[in-house]
PDB file of C-alpha atoms in Angstrom:
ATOM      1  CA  UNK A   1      27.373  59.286 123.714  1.00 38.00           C
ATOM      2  CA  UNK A   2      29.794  56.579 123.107  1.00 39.00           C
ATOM      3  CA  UNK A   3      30.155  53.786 126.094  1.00 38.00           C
ATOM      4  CA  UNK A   4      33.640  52.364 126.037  1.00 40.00           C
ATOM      5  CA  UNK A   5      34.547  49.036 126.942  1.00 41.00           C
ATOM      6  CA  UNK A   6      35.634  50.274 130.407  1.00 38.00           C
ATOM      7  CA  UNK A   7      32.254  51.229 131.065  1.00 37.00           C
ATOM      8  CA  UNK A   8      30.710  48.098 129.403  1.00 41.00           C
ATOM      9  CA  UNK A   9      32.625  45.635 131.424  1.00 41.00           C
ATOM     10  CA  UNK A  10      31.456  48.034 134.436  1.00 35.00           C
ATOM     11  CA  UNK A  11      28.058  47.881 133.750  1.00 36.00           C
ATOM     12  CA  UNK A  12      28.135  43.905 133.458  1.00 37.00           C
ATOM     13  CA  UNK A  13      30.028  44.294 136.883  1.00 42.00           C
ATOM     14  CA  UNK A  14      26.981  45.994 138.419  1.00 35.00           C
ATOM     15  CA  UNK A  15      24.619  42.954 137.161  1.00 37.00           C
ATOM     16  CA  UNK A  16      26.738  40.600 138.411  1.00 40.00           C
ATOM     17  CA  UNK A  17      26.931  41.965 141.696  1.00 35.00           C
ATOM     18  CA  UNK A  18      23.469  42.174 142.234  1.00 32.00           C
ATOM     19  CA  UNK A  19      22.522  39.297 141.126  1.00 37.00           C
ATOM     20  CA  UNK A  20      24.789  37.601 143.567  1.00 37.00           C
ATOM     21  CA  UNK A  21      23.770  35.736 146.818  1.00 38.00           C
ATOM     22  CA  UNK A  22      24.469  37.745 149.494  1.00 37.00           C
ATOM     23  CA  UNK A  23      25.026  35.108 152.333  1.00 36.00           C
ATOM     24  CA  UNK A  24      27.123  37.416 155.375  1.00 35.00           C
ATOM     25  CA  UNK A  25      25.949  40.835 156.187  1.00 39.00           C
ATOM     26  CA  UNK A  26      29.002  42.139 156.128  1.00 37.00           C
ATOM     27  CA  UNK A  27      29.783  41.271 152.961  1.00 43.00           C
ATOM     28  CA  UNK A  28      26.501  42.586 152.009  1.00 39.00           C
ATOM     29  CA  UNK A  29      27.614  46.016 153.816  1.00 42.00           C
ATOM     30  CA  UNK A  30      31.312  45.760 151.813  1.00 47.00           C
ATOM     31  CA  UNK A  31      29.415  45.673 148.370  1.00 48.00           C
ATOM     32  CA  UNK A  32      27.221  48.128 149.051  1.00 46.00           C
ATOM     33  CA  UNK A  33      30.477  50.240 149.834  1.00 46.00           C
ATOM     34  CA  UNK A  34      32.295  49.024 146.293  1.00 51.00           C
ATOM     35  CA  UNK A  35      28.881  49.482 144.343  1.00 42.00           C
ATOM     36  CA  UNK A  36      29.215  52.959 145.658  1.00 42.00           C
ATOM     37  CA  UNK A  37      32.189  53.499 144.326  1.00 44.00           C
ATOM     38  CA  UNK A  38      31.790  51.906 141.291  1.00 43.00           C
ATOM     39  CA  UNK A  39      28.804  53.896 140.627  1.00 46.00           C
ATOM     40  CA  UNK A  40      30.438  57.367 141.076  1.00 43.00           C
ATOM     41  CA  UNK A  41      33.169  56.344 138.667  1.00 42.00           C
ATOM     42  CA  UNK A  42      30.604  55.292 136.041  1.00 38.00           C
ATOM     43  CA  UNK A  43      29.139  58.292 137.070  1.00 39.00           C
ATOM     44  CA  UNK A  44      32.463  60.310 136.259  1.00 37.00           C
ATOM     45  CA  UNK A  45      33.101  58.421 132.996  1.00 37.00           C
ATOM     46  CA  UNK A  46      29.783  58.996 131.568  1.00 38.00           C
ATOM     47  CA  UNK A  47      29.579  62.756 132.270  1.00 37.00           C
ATOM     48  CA  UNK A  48      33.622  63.364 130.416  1.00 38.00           C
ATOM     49  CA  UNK A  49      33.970  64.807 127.432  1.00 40.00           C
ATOM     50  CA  UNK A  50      34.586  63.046 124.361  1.00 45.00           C
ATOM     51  CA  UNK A  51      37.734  61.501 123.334  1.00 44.00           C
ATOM     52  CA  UNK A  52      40.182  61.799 121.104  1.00 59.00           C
ATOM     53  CA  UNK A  53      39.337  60.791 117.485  1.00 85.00           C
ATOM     54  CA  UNK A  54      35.849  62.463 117.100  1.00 93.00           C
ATOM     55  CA  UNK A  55      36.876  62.983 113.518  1.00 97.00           C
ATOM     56  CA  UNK A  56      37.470  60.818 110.746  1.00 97.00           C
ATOM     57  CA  UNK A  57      38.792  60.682 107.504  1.00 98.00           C
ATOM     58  CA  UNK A  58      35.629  60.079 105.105  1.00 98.00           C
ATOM     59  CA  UNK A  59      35.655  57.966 102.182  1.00 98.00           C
ATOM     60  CA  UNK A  60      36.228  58.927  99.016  1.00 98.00           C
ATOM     61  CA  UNK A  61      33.255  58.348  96.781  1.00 97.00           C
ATOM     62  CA  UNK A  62      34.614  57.039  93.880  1.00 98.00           C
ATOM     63  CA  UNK A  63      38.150  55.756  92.875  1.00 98.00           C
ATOM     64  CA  UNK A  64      41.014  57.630  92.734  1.00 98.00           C
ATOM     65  CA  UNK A  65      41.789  56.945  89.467  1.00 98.00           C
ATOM     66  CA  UNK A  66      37.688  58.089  88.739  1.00 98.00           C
ATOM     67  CA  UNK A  67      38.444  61.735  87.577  1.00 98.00           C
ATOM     68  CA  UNK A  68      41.373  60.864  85.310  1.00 98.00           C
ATOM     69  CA  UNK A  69      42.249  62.765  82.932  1.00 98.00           C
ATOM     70  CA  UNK A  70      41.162  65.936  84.543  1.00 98.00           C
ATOM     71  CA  UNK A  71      42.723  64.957  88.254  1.00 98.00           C
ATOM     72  CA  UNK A  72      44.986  61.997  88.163  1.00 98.00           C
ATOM     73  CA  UNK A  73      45.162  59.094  90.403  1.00 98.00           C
ATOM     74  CA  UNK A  74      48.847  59.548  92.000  1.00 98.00           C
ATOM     75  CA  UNK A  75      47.326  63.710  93.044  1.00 98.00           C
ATOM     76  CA  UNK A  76      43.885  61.922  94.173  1.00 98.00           C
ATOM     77  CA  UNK A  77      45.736  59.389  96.102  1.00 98.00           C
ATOM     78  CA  UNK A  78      48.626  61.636  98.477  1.00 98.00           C
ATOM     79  CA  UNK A  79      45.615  64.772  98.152  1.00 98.00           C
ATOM     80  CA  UNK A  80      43.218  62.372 100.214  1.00 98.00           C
ATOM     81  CA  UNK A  81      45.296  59.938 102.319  1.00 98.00           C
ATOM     82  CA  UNK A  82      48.221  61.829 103.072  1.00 98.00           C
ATOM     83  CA  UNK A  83      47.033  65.681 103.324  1.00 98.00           C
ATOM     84  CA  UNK A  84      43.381  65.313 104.324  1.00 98.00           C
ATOM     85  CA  UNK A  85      44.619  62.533 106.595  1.00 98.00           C
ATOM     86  CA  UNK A  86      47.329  64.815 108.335  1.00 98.00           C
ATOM     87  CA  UNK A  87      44.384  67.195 108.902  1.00 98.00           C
ATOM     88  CA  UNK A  88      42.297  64.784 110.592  1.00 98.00           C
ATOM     89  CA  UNK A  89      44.773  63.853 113.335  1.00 97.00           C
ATOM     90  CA  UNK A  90      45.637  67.340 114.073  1.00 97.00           C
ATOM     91  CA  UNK A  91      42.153  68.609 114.364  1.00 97.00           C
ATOM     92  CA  UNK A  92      41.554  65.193 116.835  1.00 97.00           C
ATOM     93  CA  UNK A  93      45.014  66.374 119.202  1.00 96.00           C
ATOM     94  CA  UNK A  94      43.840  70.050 118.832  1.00 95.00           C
ATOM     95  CA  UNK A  95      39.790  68.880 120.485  1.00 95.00           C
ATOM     96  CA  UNK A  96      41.428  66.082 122.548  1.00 94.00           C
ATOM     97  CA  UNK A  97      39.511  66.093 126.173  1.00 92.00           C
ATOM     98  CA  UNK A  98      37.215  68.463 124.664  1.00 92.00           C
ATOM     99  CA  UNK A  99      33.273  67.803 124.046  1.00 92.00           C
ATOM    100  CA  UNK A 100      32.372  66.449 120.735  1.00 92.00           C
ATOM    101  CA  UNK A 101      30.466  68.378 118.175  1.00 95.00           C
ATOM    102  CA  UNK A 102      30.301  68.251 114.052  1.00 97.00           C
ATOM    103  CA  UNK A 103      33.194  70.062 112.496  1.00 98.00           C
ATOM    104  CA  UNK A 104      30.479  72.240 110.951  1.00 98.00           C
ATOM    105  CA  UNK A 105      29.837  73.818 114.084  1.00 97.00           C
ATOM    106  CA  UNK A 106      33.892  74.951 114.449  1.00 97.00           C
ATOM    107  CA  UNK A 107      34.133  76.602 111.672  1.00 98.00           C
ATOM    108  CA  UNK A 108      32.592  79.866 112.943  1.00 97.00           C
ATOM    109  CA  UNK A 109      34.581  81.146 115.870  1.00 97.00           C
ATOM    110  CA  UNK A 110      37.696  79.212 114.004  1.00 97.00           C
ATOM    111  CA  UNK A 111      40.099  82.399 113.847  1.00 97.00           C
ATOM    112  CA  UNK A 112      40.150  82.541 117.676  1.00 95.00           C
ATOM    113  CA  UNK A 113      42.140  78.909 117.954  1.00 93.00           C
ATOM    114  CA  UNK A 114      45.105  78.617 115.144  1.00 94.00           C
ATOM    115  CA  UNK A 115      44.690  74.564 115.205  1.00 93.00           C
ATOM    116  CA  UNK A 116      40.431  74.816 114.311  1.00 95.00           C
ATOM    117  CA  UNK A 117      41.769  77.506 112.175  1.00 97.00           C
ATOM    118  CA  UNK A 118      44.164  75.206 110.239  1.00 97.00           C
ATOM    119  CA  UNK A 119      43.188  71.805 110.750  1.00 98.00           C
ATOM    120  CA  UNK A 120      39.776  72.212 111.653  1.00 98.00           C
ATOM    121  CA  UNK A 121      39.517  74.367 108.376  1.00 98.00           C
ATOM    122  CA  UNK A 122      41.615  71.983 106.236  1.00 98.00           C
ATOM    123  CA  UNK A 123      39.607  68.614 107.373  1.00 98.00           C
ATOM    124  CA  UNK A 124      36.063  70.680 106.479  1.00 98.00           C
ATOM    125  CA  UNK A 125      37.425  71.895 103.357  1.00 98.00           C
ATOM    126  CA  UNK A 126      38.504  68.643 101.941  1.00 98.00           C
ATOM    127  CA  UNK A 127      35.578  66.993 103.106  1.00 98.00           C
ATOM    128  CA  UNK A 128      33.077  69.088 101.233  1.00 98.00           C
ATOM    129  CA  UNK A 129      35.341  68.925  98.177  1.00 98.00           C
ATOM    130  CA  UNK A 130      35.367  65.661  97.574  1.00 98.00           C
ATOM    131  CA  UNK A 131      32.009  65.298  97.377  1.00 98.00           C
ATOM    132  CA  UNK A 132      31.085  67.678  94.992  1.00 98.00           C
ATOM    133  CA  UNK A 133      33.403  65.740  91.975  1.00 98.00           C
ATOM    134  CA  UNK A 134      32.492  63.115  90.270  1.00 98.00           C
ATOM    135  CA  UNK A 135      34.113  60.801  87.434  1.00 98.00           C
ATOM    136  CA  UNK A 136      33.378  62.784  83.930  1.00 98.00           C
ATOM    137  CA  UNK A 137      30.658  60.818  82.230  1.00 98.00           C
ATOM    138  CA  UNK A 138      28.477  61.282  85.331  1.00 98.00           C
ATOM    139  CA  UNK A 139      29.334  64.937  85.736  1.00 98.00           C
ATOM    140  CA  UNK A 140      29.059  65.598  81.741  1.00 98.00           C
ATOM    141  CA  UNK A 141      25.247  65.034  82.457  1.00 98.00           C
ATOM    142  CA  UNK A 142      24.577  67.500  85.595  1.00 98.00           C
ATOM    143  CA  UNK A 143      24.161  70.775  85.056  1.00 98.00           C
ATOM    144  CA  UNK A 144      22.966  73.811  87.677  1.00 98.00           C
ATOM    145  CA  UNK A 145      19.220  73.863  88.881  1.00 98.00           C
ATOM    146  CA  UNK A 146      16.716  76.314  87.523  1.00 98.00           C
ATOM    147  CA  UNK A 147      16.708  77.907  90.892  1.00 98.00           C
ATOM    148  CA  UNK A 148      20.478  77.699  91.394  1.00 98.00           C
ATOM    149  CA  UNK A 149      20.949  78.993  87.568  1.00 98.00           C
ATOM    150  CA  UNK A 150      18.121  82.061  87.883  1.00 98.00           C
ATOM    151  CA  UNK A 151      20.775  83.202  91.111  1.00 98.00           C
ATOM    152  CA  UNK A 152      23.759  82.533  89.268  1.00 98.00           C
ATOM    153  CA  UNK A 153      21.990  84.792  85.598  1.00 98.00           C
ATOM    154  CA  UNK A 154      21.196  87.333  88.722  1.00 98.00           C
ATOM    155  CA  UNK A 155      24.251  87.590  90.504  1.00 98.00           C
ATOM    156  CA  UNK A 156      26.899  87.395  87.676  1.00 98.00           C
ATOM    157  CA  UNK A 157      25.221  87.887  84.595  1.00 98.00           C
ATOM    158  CA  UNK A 158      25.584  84.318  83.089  1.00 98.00           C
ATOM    159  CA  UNK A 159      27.019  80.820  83.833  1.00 98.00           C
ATOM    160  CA  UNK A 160      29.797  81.849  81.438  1.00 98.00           C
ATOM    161  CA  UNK A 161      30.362  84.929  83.122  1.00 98.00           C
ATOM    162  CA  UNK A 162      30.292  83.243  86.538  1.00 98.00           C
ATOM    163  CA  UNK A 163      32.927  80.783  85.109  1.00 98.00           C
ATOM    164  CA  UNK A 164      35.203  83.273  83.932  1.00 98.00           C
ATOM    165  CA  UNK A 165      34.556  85.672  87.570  1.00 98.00           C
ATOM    166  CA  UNK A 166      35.700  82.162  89.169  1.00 98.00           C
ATOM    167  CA  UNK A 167      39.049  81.415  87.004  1.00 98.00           C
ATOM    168  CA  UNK A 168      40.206  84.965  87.813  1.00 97.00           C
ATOM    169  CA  UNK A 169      39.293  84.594  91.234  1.00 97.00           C
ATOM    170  CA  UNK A 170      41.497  81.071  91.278  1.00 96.00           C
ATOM    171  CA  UNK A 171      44.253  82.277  88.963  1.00 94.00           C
ATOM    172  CA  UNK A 172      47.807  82.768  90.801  1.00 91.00           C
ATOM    173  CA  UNK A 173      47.953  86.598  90.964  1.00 85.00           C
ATOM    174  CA  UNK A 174      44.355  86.653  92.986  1.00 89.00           C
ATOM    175  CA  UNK A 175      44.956  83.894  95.451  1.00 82.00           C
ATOM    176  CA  UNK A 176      48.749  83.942  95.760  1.00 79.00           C
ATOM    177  CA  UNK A 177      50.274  80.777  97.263  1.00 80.00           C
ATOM    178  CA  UNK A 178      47.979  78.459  98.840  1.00 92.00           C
ATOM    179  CA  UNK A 179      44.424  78.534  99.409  1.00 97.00           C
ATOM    180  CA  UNK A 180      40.614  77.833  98.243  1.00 98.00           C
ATOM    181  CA  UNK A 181      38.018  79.874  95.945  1.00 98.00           C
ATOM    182  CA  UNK A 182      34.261  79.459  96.816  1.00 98.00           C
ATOM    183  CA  UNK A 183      31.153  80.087  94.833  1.00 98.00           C
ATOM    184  CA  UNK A 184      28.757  80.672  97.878  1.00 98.00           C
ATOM    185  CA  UNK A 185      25.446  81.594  98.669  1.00 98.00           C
ATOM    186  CA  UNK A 186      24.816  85.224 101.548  1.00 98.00           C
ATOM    187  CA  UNK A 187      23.254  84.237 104.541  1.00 97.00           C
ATOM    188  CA  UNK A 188      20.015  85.805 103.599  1.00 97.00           C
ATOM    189  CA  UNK A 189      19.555  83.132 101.010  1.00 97.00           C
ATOM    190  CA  UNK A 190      19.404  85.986  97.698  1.00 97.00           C
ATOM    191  CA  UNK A 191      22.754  86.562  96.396  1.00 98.00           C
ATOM    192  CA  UNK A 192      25.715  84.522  95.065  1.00 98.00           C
ATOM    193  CA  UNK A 193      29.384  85.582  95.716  1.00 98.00           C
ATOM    194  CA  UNK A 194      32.710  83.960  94.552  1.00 98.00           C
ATOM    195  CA  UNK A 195      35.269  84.530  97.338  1.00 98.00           C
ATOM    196  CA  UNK A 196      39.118  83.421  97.684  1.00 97.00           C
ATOM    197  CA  UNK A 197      40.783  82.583 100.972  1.00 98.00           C
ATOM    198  CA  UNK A 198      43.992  82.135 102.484  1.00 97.00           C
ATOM    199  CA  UNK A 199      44.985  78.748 103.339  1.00 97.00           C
ATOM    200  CA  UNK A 200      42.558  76.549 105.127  1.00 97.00           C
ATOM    201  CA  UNK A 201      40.170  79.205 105.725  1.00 98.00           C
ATOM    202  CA  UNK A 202      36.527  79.095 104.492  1.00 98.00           C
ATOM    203  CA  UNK A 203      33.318  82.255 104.122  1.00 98.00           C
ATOM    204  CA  UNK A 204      31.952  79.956 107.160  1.00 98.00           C
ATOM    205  CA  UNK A 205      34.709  81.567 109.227  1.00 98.00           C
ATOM    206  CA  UNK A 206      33.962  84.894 110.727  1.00 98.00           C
ATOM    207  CA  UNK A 207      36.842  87.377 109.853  1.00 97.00           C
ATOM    208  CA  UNK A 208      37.478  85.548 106.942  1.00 97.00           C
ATOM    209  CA  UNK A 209      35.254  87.745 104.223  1.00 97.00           C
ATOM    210  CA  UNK A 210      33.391  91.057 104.718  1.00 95.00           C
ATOM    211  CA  UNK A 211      30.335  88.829 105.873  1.00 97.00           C
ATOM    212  CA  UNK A 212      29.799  85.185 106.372  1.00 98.00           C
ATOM    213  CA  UNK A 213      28.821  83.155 103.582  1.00 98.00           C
ATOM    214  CA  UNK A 214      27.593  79.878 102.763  1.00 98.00           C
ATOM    215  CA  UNK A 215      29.810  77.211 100.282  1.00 98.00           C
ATOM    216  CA  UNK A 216      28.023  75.314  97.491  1.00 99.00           C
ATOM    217  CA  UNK A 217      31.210  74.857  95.281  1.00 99.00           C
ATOM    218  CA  UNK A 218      34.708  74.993  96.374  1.00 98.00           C
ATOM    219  CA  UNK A 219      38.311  74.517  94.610  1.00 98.00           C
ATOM    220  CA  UNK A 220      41.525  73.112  96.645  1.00 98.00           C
ATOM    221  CA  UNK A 221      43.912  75.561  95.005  1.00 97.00           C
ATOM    222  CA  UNK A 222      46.980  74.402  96.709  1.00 97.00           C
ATOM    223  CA  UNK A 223      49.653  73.046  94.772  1.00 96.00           C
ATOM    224  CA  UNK A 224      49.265  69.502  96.308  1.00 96.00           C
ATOM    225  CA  UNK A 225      46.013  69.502  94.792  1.00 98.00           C
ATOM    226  CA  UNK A 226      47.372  69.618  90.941  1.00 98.00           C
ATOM    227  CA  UNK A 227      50.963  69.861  90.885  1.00 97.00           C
ATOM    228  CA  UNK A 228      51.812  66.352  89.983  1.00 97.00           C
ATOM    229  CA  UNK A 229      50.288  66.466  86.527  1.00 98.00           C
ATOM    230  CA  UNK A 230      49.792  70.328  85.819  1.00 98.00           C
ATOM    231  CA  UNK A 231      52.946  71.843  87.883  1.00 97.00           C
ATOM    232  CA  UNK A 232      52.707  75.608  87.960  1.00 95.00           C
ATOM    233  CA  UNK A 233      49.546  75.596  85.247  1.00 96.00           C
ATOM    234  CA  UNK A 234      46.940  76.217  87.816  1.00 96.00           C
ATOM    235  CA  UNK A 235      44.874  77.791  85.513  1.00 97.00           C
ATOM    236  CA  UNK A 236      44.827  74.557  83.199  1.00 98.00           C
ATOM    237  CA  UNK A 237      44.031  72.894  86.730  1.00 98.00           C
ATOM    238  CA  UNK A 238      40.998  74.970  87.218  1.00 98.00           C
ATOM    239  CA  UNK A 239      39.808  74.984  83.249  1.00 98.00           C
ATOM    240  CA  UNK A 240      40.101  70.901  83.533  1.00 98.00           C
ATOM    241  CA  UNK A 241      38.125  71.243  87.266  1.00 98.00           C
ATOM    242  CA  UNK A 242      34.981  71.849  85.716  1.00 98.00           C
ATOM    243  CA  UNK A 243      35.032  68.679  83.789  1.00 98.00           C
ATOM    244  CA  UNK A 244      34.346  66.729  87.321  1.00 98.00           C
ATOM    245  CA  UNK A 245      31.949  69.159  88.596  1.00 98.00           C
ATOM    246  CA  UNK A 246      28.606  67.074  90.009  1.00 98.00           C
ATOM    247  CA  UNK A 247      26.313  69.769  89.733  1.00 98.00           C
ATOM    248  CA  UNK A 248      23.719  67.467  91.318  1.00 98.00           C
ATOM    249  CA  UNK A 249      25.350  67.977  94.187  1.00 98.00           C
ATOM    250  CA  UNK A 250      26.277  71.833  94.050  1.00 98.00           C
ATOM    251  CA  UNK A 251      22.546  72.107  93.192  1.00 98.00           C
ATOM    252  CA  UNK A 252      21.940  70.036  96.600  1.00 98.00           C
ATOM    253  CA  UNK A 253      24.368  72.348  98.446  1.00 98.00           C
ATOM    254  CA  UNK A 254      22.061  75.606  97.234  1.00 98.00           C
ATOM    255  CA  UNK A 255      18.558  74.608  98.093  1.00 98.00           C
ATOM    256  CA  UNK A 256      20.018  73.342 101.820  1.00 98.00           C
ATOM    257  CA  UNK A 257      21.680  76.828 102.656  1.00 98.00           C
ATOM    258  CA  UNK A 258      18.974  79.078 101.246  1.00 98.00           C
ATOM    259  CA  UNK A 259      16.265  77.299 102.485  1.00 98.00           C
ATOM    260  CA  UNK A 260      18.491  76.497 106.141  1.00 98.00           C
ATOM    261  CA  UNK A 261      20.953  79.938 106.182  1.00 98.00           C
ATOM    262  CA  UNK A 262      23.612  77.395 107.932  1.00 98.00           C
ATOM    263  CA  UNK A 263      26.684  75.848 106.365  1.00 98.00           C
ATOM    264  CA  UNK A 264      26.169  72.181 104.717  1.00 98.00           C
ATOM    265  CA  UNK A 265      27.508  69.348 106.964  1.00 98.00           C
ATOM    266  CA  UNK A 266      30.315  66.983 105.668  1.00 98.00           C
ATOM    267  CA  UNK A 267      31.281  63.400 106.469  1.00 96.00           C
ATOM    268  CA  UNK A 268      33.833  62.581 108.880  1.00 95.00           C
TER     269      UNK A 268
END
């Protein structure tokens, strides 16, 4: 629980007023009184929800200029501090007053409240898909897990064949206008599926897909995500995408959901 500086200068209040000769007893009666008081607000403040600003825009972990040529600097730039950013604040006014709790743990009943939906949904998604790039020459030298490579060979055939499954999945006719395509993992832990959605939506979100599923790999098809350099080639967009794919990470994102059956957390 965070202690705000209301409550600090309170609590320094309290010390002071004990430690305090108490030389009249009425005065001694009159502090008791205040102390009384004091103590039920402290009480008060301590037992409110959280404030605004639970959420916060994470990092990115490299430059923006990192995944050039593939995603350019200007895209990486407005994409993270402008878009993400707006997400973040709106998610914060939609959970003002309300208790604090990881944006993970929205995602599920999200349809029921448009802003989670939206905002909550956009600040998740962004979050997770930052941190499964990376610049090129560190990305050139990941490549799937055994484990994560046997599911993918069982579940689509091949890596190629998962590739191409994906690209069709992310091309304009299949997710028309804005939205995300996920390569995620059922929550039994066995199967692979690659999934588009609407918008901000995400598999965690139940309503969303025929079941819930679990992300390791997802791809910001909006146009703010490419249109800068590519314009209306998205499919050039999502061909170049895999040259900044840190399968380190994706690999990381498998073992946690089969071996957990719960979403991966993000930062912010």
């Amino acid at each position: 629980m965070k202690i705000s500086a209301t409550i600090a200068a309170l609590l320094v209040g309290y010390a002071n007023a004990w430690s305090s000769p108490m030389t009249m007893k009425a005065d001694v009666g009159n502090s008791r009184r205040d102390l009384l008081k004091k103590g039920a607000a402290f009480a008060t403040a301590a037992a409110a929800p959280a404030a605004a600003n639970a959420y916060s825009l994470p990092d990115l972990p490299y430059a923006f200029e990192a995944l050039e040529p593939y995603i350019d600097a200007p895209t990486m730039k407005i994409h993270h501090d402008k878009h993400h950013a707006t997400y973040v604040g709106n998610i914060n006014k939609a959970t003002e007053g309300k208790d604090e709790v990881p944006i993970l743990d929205l995602m599920a009943d999200a349809l029921e409240a448009t802003p989670v939906r939206n905002s909550g949904g956009g600040h998740y998604n962004h979050a997770f898909f930052w941190e499964e790039l990376a610049p090129h020459d560190k990305a050139k030298n990941t490549k799937p897990s055994a484990d994560l490579e046997a599911m993918i060979n069982k579940s689509f055939g091949s890596f190629d064949e998962m590739k191409a499954k994906f690209e069709t999945q992310a091309a304009p006719g299949a997710v028309f206008g804005s939205g995300w395509v996920w390569l995620a993992v059922n929550t039994a832990g066995d199967e692979l599926k690659i999934v588009g959605t609407p918008n901000q939506d995400n598999p965690l979100m139940k309503g969303v897909c025929d079941e819930i599923l679990l992300p390791i790999l997802g791809l910001d098809v909006w146009e703010h995500a490419y249109y800068l350099k590519y314009q209306n080639r998205r499919p050039e967009y999502v061909s170049n995408w895999w040259s900044v794919v840190n399968w380190d990470k994706v690999n990381e994102n498998f073992d946690y959901v089969v071996a957990n059956h719960v979403g991966v957390s993000v930062q912010g």
